[in-house]
Amino acid sequence: MSFTRRQVLAGLAGLGVAGLGAGGVRYWLGRPENVATHDYELIAAPLDLELVPGHVTSAWGYGGQAPGLELRCRQGERLRVRFINKLDVQSTIHWHGIRLPLEMDGVPYVSQAPVLPGEFFDYDFICHDAGSFWYHPHTASAEQLGRGLVGPLIVEEREPTGFRHERTLSLKTWHIDEQGAFTDFLVPRQAAREGTRGRLTTINGEPNPTLELPEGQVVRLRLINVDNTITYRLNLPGGEARIYALDGNPVQPRPLGKEYWLGPGMRIDLALKVPSAGEELSLRNGPLRLATLKGVASSEVAGDWPPLLPANPIAEPDLARAETLRFNFEWAAMLSGNVERGGSYKYWQINGQAWDINDKTCAERPIATLKKDGHYIFVLRNMAQYQHPIHLHGMTFKVLSSDRRKIIPYFTDTYLLGKNETARIAFVADNPGVWMFHCHVIDHMETGLMAAIEVV
Ligand code: C2O
Ligand code: CU
Ligand code: CU
């Protein structure tokens, strides 16, 4: 298997980590002034945060922020990001939900060599689909995502959509104690269950923020679950909100309803009719408040509900000629295995195979080989008592049906497979490569629930 060589950071003098001190912002943003638009230099580096008042959390950030700098691009255009690794561990960037060539997918030893400390890697791809996406490493994920290496990637529609206001809300629950110190990102006995939960819930790195929104306007809220393990049960009591997109892909607008379960890796774009100035709504996870949405005075004329967002150019699977493949997600009998000898914990498996995150050759043994441009139905069966947000790299699939809930078919890259649920998804295998297929509960992925799907 061949992959792109990393590049050594030479001749990039002056890019030392300066922290957030004087001149920090310009340094961190690193958006070169005289290069075409949508070019970024994205630096990953240690970053001290004050998540708990009066205490320091030694986080890791992208572009001087955790969650990281919001990257933006227009649909159909190229996005070029020079990723500069100023951490003292190796890393990569994966572009979650973006349909791109394998060499840009950020999976170590499959797409590229890991980017070593002091090195950089140039990511360069076209954003074919508009929507709310995100980025994160695909190396030592429990710790790297846990420390804050997660960030939004917004691909704007080609034409104006009718939304004049929008906000991005990245949801993350930090694994820190009362003094702001990190606690274990992956506790084995939790990995064998629902995953290791953090303690401090934040939106854009802030616990319980108040978002001021212009009264009477319809604001697009892009909610991104960048958390390692938590499924947020989103609700907005008394709010007038409609769902416009799920996981980056437009849906026929419909009311948010009582609750929407946003699993790790998933996104939801809501349109919210902002209440009058001074009025507040509470965006919640189950009964817990995540943020206060507050109307503030605005001189703009009241907004109206924008039309359905334009569909992304995704090939429609032909179910009549599709081949059906079955995938069972189950508990692995072997518990700690050979951990003492350097093996990984394996609690989970797909069709009887557990992925070993310490074995660089796993991707050479794909769990399925698909024909390029073939049409496929995957039957996903969860044989466990815990839910799994199942994610596929490289291609977007259509959710067809479930034995547990009514599905209005829609395109996505991550499907939250509930306890004991069986669901059917379909797609056209139009992107050649070796694509990761895994649960986005990071603890599950790192303890076996990952496989490679090959398209040739
Ligand atoms: Cu966001 Cu391999 O995942
Ligand atoms: Cu992904
Ligand atoms: Cu899982």
Coordinates of C-alpha atoms and ligand atoms in Angstrom, one line a residue:
M1 CA 0.0 0.0 0.0
S2 CA 1.5 3.3 -0.9
F3 CA 0.7 6.7 0.6
T4 CA 1.8 10.2 0.3
R5 CA 5.0 11.1 2.1
R6 CA 4.8 13.7 4.8
Q7 CA 6.6 16.9 4.4
V8 CA 9.2 18.3 6.8
L9 CA 8.6 21.7 8.1
A10 CA 11.6 23.5 6.7
G11 CA 11.8 27.0 5.4
L12 CA 8.8 27.9 7.4
A13 CA 10.7 30.1 9.8
G14 CA 8.7 32.2 12.2
L15 CA 6.0 29.6 12.8
G16 CA 7.1 28.8 16.3
V17 CA 4.3 28.3 18.8
A18 CA 3.7 31.7 20.3
G19 CA 0.6 31.0 22.3
L20 CA -2.3 33.4 22.4
G21 CA -0.2 36.4 23.5
A22 CA 0.6 39.5 21.5
G23 CA -0.2 39.1 17.8
G24 CA -1.6 35.7 18.5
V25 CA -4.7 35.9 16.5
R26 CA -3.0 36.7 13.2
Y27 CA -0.3 34.1 13.8
W28 CA -2.8 31.4 14.7
L29 CA -5.3 32.1 11.9
G30 CA -2.5 31.9 9.4
R31 CA -4.7 32.7 6.5
P32 CA -2.1 34.0 4.1
E33 CA -3.1 37.4 2.8
N34 CA -2.0 37.2 -0.7
V35 CA -3.0 33.7 -1.7
A36 CA -6.4 32.8 -3.2
T37 CA -9.3 32.7 -0.8
H38 CA -10.1 29.6 1.3
D39 CA -6.5 28.7 1.9
Y40 CA -5.6 28.1 5.5
E41 CA -2.6 27.2 7.5
L42 CA -4.0 25.2 10.3
I43 CA -1.7 24.8 13.3
A44 CA -2.3 22.1 15.9
A45 CA -0.6 23.0 19.1
P46 CA -0.9 22.9 22.9
L47 CA -3.4 25.5 24.2
D48 CA -4.2 26.5 27.7
L49 CA -8.0 26.9 28.3
E50 CA -9.9 28.2 31.2
L51 CA -12.9 25.8 31.2
V52 CA -13.2 25.9 34.9
P53 CA -12.9 29.4 36.3
G54 CA -9.5 30.0 37.8
H55 CA -8.0 26.7 36.5
V56 CA -6.0 25.8 33.5
T57 CA -6.8 22.9 31.2
S58 CA -3.9 21.9 29.1
A59 CA -5.8 21.4 25.9
W60 CA -4.7 21.0 22.3
G61 CA -6.2 23.3 19.7
Y62 CA -6.4 24.0 16.0
G63 CA -5.7 27.6 15.1
G64 CA -5.6 28.7 18.7
Q65 CA -9.0 27.4 19.6
A66 CA -10.6 24.3 20.9
P67 CA -12.9 23.4 19.3
G68 CA -10.8 24.5 16.4
L69 CA -11.0 27.3 13.9
E70 CA -14.0 27.2 11.7
L71 CA -12.9 26.5 8.2
R72 CA -15.2 27.6 5.3
C73 CA -15.3 26.8 1.7
R74 CA -17.8 27.2 -1.1
Q75 CA -19.5 24.2 -2.7
G76 CA -17.7 23.1 -5.8
E77 CA -14.5 24.9 -4.9
R78 CA -11.1 23.6 -3.7
L79 CA -10.2 23.8 -0.1
R80 CA -6.5 23.8 0.6
V81 CA -5.3 23.5 4.2
R82 CA -1.7 23.3 5.2
F83 CA -1.8 21.3 8.4
I84 CA 1.2 22.1 10.6
N85 CA 1.9 19.8 13.5
K86 CA 3.2 21.7 16.5
L87 CA 2.2 19.0 19.0
D88 CA 4.8 16.6 20.3
V89 CA 2.8 13.6 19.0
Q90 CA 2.0 12.5 15.5
S91 CA -1.3 13.4 14.0
T92 CA -3.5 13.6 10.8
I93 CA -6.7 15.4 9.8
H94 CA -9.7 13.6 8.7
W95 CA -12.5 15.5 7.0
H96 CA -15.7 14.0 8.4
G97 CA -18.4 13.7 5.8
I98 CA -16.4 15.1 2.9
R99 CA -16.3 12.9 -0.3
L100 CA -12.7 13.2 -1.3
P101 CA -9.9 11.2 -2.8
L102 CA -8.4 8.6 -0.5
E103 CA -5.0 10.4 -0.2
M104 CA -6.8 13.3 1.5
D105 CA -8.8 11.3 4.0
G106 CA -6.4 11.5 6.8
V107 CA -6.2 7.9 7.9
P108 CA -2.7 6.9 8.9
Y109 CA -1.1 4.1 6.9
V110 CA -4.0 4.1 4.5
S111 CA -4.2 7.6 3.2
Q112 CA -0.9 9.1 4.3
A113 CA 2.0 8.7 6.7
P114 CA 1.2 10.3 10.1
V115 CA 2.4 13.9 10.3
L116 CA 5.2 13.9 12.8
P117 CA 5.9 16.8 15.3
G118 CA 7.4 19.7 13.4
E119 CA 6.1 18.5 10.0
F120 CA 3.3 19.6 7.8
F121 CA 0.9 18.1 5.3
D122 CA -1.0 19.8 2.5
Y123 CA -4.7 18.8 2.3
D124 CA -6.2 19.8 -1.0
F125 CA -9.6 18.7 -2.2
I126 CA -12.9 19.9 -3.8
C127 CA -15.9 20.2 -1.6
H128 CA -18.7 18.7 -3.7
D129 CA -21.4 18.9 -1.1
A130 CA -22.6 21.9 0.8
G131 CA -23.4 21.6 4.5
S132 CA -22.1 21.3 8.0
F133 CA -19.1 19.1 8.3
W134 CA -16.1 18.8 10.7
Y135 CA -12.6 17.7 11.0
H136 CA -10.5 15.8 13.5
P137 CA -7.4 13.5 13.7
H138 CA -7.5 9.8 13.0
T139 CA -4.6 9.0 15.3
A140 CA -4.8 8.2 19.0
S141 CA -8.4 9.5 18.7
A142 CA -9.6 9.2 22.3
E143 CA -6.9 11.5 23.5
Q144 CA -6.5 13.8 20.5
L145 CA -10.2 14.5 20.1
G146 CA -10.6 14.5 23.9
R147 CA -8.0 17.3 24.3
G148 CA -9.8 19.5 21.8
L149 CA -8.6 18.6 18.3
V150 CA -12.0 18.9 16.7
G151 CA -13.3 21.7 14.5
P152 CA -16.2 22.7 12.2
L153 CA -15.9 22.8 8.4
I154 CA -18.7 24.7 6.7
V155 CA -19.3 24.3 3.0
E156 CA -21.5 27.2 1.8
E157 CA -24.1 26.6 -0.8
R158 CA -23.3 28.0 -4.3
E159 CA -26.3 30.4 -4.2
P160 CA -27.7 32.3 -1.3
T161 CA -30.1 30.1 0.6
G162 CA -32.4 32.6 2.2
F163 CA -30.7 32.4 5.6
R164 CA -29.2 35.8 6.5
H165 CA -27.9 34.7 9.9
E166 CA -26.2 31.6 11.1
R167 CA -24.3 30.2 14.0
T168 CA -22.1 27.2 14.4
L169 CA -22.5 25.3 17.7
S170 CA -19.9 22.6 18.4
L171 CA -21.0 20.3 21.3
K172 CA -18.3 18.8 23.5
T173 CA -18.3 17.4 27.0
W174 CA -14.8 17.6 28.4
H175 CA -13.1 14.9 30.4
I176 CA -11.8 17.2 33.1
D177 CA -12.1 17.3 36.9
E178 CA -13.1 20.2 39.1
Q179 CA -9.6 21.7 38.8
G180 CA -9.7 21.5 35.0
A181 CA -7.2 18.6 34.8
F182 CA -7.9 15.9 32.3
T183 CA -9.2 12.6 33.5
D184 CA -9.0 9.4 31.5
F185 CA -10.3 9.7 28.0
L186 CA -10.9 6.0 27.7
V187 CA -11.7 3.8 30.7
P188 CA -11.7 0.2 29.5
R189 CA -14.8 -0.8 31.5
Q190 CA -16.6 2.1 30.0
A191 CA -15.4 1.4 26.5
A192 CA -17.1 -1.9 26.9
R193 CA -20.3 -0.1 27.6
E194 CA -21.6 3.2 26.3
G195 CA -18.1 4.9 26.2
T196 CA -16.3 7.1 28.7
R197 CA -18.3 10.3 29.3
G198 CA -16.8 13.6 30.1
R199 CA -18.0 15.9 32.8
L200 CA -18.2 19.5 31.6
T201 CA -20.5 20.1 28.7
T202 CA -19.7 23.0 26.5
I203 CA -20.8 24.7 23.3
N204 CA -17.9 26.2 21.3
G205 CA -15.8 25.6 24.4
E206 CA -18.1 27.5 26.8
P207 CA -20.3 25.9 29.4
N208 CA -23.9 27.1 29.2
P209 CA -23.3 30.1 26.9
T210 CA -25.9 32.7 26.0
L211 CA -26.3 33.2 22.3
E212 CA -27.8 36.6 21.3
L213 CA -29.8 36.3 18.2
P214 CA -31.7 39.0 16.2
E215 CA -35.4 39.0 17.1
G216 CA -37.8 37.9 14.4
Q217 CA -35.1 36.5 12.2
V218 CA -34.9 32.9 11.1
V219 CA -31.4 31.9 12.1
R220 CA -29.6 28.8 10.8
L221 CA -28.1 26.9 13.8
R222 CA -25.5 24.3 12.7
L223 CA -25.1 21.9 15.6
I224 CA -22.1 19.6 15.4
N225 CA -21.5 16.8 17.9
V226 CA -17.7 16.7 18.2
D227 CA -17.8 14.7 21.4
N228 CA -16.1 11.4 21.8
T229 CA -19.0 9.4 23.2
I230 CA -22.1 11.3 24.1
T231 CA -25.4 11.3 22.2
Y232 CA -27.1 14.6 22.9
R233 CA -30.9 14.5 23.2
L234 CA -31.6 17.8 21.7
N235 CA -34.7 19.7 22.5
L236 CA -35.8 23.3 22.5
P237 CA -39.0 23.7 24.6
G238 CA -41.3 26.5 23.4
G239 CA -39.0 27.2 20.4
E240 CA -40.1 27.4 16.8
A241 CA -37.4 25.3 15.1
R242 CA -37.4 23.3 11.9
I243 CA -34.8 20.7 10.7
Y244 CA -33.2 21.8 7.4
A245 CA -30.3 19.3 7.1
L246 CA -29.1 16.2 8.8
D247 CA -25.3 15.4 8.7
G248 CA -24.7 18.0 6.0
N249 CA -27.5 16.9 3.7
P250 CA -30.7 18.8 3.2
V251 CA -34.0 17.3 4.2
Q252 CA -37.6 18.5 3.5
P253 CA -37.9 21.1 6.4
R254 CA -39.9 19.7 9.3
P255 CA -40.4 20.7 12.9
L256 CA -37.7 19.7 15.3
G257 CA -40.3 17.8 17.4
K258 CA -39.9 16.7 20.9
E259 CA -36.3 15.5 20.8
Y260 CA -33.6 14.7 18.3
W261 CA -30.8 12.3 19.2
L262 CA -27.5 13.7 17.9
G263 CA -24.8 10.9 18.2
P264 CA -21.1 11.5 18.1
G265 CA -20.0 12.8 14.7
M266 CA -23.5 13.8 13.6
R267 CA -24.8 17.2 12.7
I268 CA -28.2 18.9 12.5
D269 CA -29.0 22.2 10.8
L270 CA -32.0 23.9 12.4
A271 CA -33.8 27.0 11.4
L272 CA -34.9 28.9 14.5
K273 CA -37.5 31.7 14.6
V274 CA -35.9 34.0 17.1
P275 CA -38.2 35.2 19.8
S276 CA -38.8 38.9 20.7
A277 CA -36.0 40.9 22.3
G278 CA -35.5 39.9 25.9
E279 CA -37.1 36.5 25.5
E280 CA -35.1 33.4 26.1
L281 CA -35.2 29.8 24.9
S282 CA -33.3 27.0 26.4
L283 CA -31.5 24.5 24.1
R284 CA -31.3 21.3 26.1
N285 CA -29.8 17.9 26.2
G286 CA -32.7 15.9 27.7
P287 CA -33.5 18.0 30.8
L288 CA -30.1 19.7 31.0
R289 CA -29.5 23.2 29.6
L290 CA -26.8 23.4 26.9
A291 CA -27.3 27.1 26.0
T292 CA -29.6 30.0 26.3
L293 CA -30.8 31.5 23.0
K294 CA -31.8 35.0 23.6
G295 CA -33.6 37.4 21.3
V296 CA -32.1 40.9 21.0
A297 CA -33.4 44.0 19.3
S298 CA -32.9 44.1 15.5
S299 CA -33.9 46.7 12.9
E300 CA -34.2 44.1 10.2
V301 CA -37.5 43.2 8.8
A302 CA -38.8 39.9 10.1
G303 CA -37.4 36.9 8.4
D304 CA -39.3 34.1 6.8
W305 CA -38.7 30.4 6.6
P306 CA -36.2 29.8 3.7
P307 CA -37.1 27.1 1.1
L308 CA -35.7 23.6 1.2
L309 CA -31.9 23.7 0.8
P310 CA -30.6 22.5 -2.6
A311 CA -29.8 18.8 -2.8
N312 CA -26.1 17.7 -2.9
P313 CA -24.9 15.9 -6.1
I314 CA -25.0 12.4 -4.6
A315 CA -25.6 9.3 -6.8
E316 CA -29.0 7.7 -6.2
P317 CA -28.6 4.0 -5.4
D318 CA -30.8 1.7 -7.6
L319 CA -32.3 -0.7 -5.1
A320 CA -33.6 -3.1 -7.8
R321 CA -30.1 -4.0 -8.9
A322 CA -28.3 -3.5 -5.6
E323 CA -26.3 -6.2 -4.0
T324 CA -27.0 -6.8 -0.3
L325 CA -24.3 -7.1 2.3
R326 CA -24.8 -7.7 6.0
F327 CA -22.9 -6.3 8.9
N328 CA -23.4 -7.4 12.5
F329 CA -22.1 -5.2 15.3
E330 CA -21.5 -7.1 18.4
W331 CA -19.8 -7.5 21.6
A332 CA -16.5 -9.3 21.4
A333 CA -16.1 -12.2 23.8
M334 CA -12.4 -11.6 24.3
L335 CA -11.9 -8.9 26.8
S336 CA -8.4 -7.7 27.6
G337 CA -6.7 -10.2 25.3
N338 CA -3.0 -9.6 25.0
V339 CA -3.0 -6.0 26.3
E340 CA 0.2 -6.7 28.3
R341 CA 2.0 -7.7 25.1
G342 CA 1.1 -4.4 23.3
G343 CA -2.2 -5.5 21.9
S344 CA -5.3 -3.2 22.2
Y345 CA -8.4 -3.9 24.2
K346 CA -11.0 -5.5 22.0
Y347 CA -14.6 -5.3 23.2
W348 CA -16.4 -4.9 19.9
Q349 CA -16.4 -6.6 16.5
I350 CA -18.0 -6.3 13.1
N351 CA -18.9 -9.6 11.5
G352 CA -16.7 -11.4 14.0
Q353 CA -13.6 -9.2 13.3
A354 CA -12.2 -6.7 15.8
W355 CA -9.9 -3.9 14.6
D356 CA -6.6 -3.6 16.4
I357 CA -5.7 0.1 16.6
N358 CA -2.0 -0.9 17.2
D359 CA -1.8 -3.0 14.1
K360 CA -1.0 -0.9 11.1
T361 CA -1.9 -3.6 8.6
C362 CA -5.6 -4.0 9.4
A363 CA -6.7 -2.0 6.4
E364 CA -5.0 -4.5 4.2
R365 CA -7.7 -7.0 5.2
P366 CA -10.9 -5.2 4.2
I367 CA -14.1 -6.6 5.5
A368 CA -15.8 -6.2 2.1
T369 CA -14.7 -5.5 -1.4
L370 CA -17.1 -3.5 -3.5
K371 CA -17.1 -3.0 -7.3
K372 CA -16.5 0.6 -8.4
D373 CA -19.9 2.1 -9.4
G374 CA -21.7 -0.9 -8.0
H375 CA -24.9 -0.4 -6.1
Y376 CA -25.1 -1.7 -2.5
I377 CA -27.5 -2.2 0.3
F378 CA -25.9 -2.7 3.7
V379 CA -28.0 -4.3 6.4
L380 CA -26.7 -3.0 9.7
R381 CA -27.6 -5.1 12.7
N382 CA -26.8 -4.0 16.2
M383 CA -26.7 -7.0 18.5
A384 CA -25.7 -5.0 21.6
Q385 CA -27.5 -3.0 24.3
Y386 CA -25.5 0.2 23.4
Q387 CA -26.1 2.4 20.5
H388 CA -23.5 2.9 17.7
P389 CA -23.3 5.9 15.4
I390 CA -22.0 4.0 12.3
H391 CA -19.9 6.1 10.0
L392 CA -18.5 5.5 6.5
H393 CA -15.7 7.5 5.0
G394 CA -15.5 8.5 1.4
M395 CA -19.1 8.0 0.4
T396 CA -22.5 9.3 1.5
F397 CA -25.2 6.7 1.9
K398 CA -29.0 6.8 2.0
V399 CA -30.8 5.5 5.1
L400 CA -33.7 3.4 3.8
S401 CA -35.4 1.8 6.8
S402 CA -35.2 0.6 10.3
D403 CA -37.1 -2.0 12.3
R404 CA -37.3 0.4 15.2
R405 CA -38.5 3.7 13.8
K406 CA -40.1 5.3 10.8
I407 CA -37.4 6.6 8.4
I408 CA -38.0 9.3 5.8
P409 CA -35.1 8.2 3.6
Y410 CA -32.2 10.7 3.7
F411 CA -28.5 11.0 2.8
T412 CA -25.9 10.9 5.6
D413 CA -22.4 9.8 6.5
T414 CA -23.3 8.6 10.1
Y415 CA -26.3 6.7 11.2
L416 CA -27.2 6.3 14.9
L417 CA -27.9 2.6 15.2
G418 CA -30.0 2.1 18.3
K419 CA -29.9 -0.8 20.8
N420 CA -30.8 -4.1 19.0
E421 CA -31.8 -2.1 15.9
T422 CA -31.5 -3.4 12.3
A423 CA -31.4 -0.7 9.6
R424 CA -30.8 -0.7 5.9
I425 CA -28.7 1.8 4.1
A426 CA -27.7 2.0 0.4
F427 CA -25.2 3.8 -1.8
V428 CA -23.3 3.8 -5.0
A429 CA -19.7 2.8 -4.5
D430 CA -18.4 5.6 -6.7
N431 CA -15.2 6.4 -4.8
P432 CA -12.3 4.0 -5.2
G433 CA -10.2 3.4 -2.2
V434 CA -10.0 1.7 1.2
W435 CA -12.6 3.4 3.4
M436 CA -13.0 3.2 7.2
F437 CA -16.3 2.0 8.4
H438 CA -16.6 2.5 12.1
C439 CA -18.6 3.4 15.2
H440 CA -18.0 7.1 16.1
V441 CA -18.1 6.4 19.8
I442 CA -14.4 6.8 19.9
D443 CA -14.1 4.2 22.7
H444 CA -15.9 1.7 20.6
M445 CA -13.8 2.4 17.5
E446 CA -10.6 2.1 19.5
T447 CA -11.6 -1.2 21.0
G448 CA -12.5 -3.0 17.8
L449 CA -15.6 -1.5 16.2
M450 CA -13.9 -0.5 12.9
A451 CA -13.3 -2.1 9.6
A452 CA -12.1 -1.2 6.1
I453 CA -14.4 -1.3 3.0
E454 CA -12.5 -1.5 -0.2
V455 CA -13.9 -0.1 -3.5
V456 CA -12.0 -1.2 -6.6
Ligands
C2O1 CU1 -15.3 11.4 11.9 CU2 -13.3 8.0 10.8 O1 -14.3 9.7 11.4
CU2 CU -15.2 10.4 8.6
CU3 CU -20.4 2.1 19.1

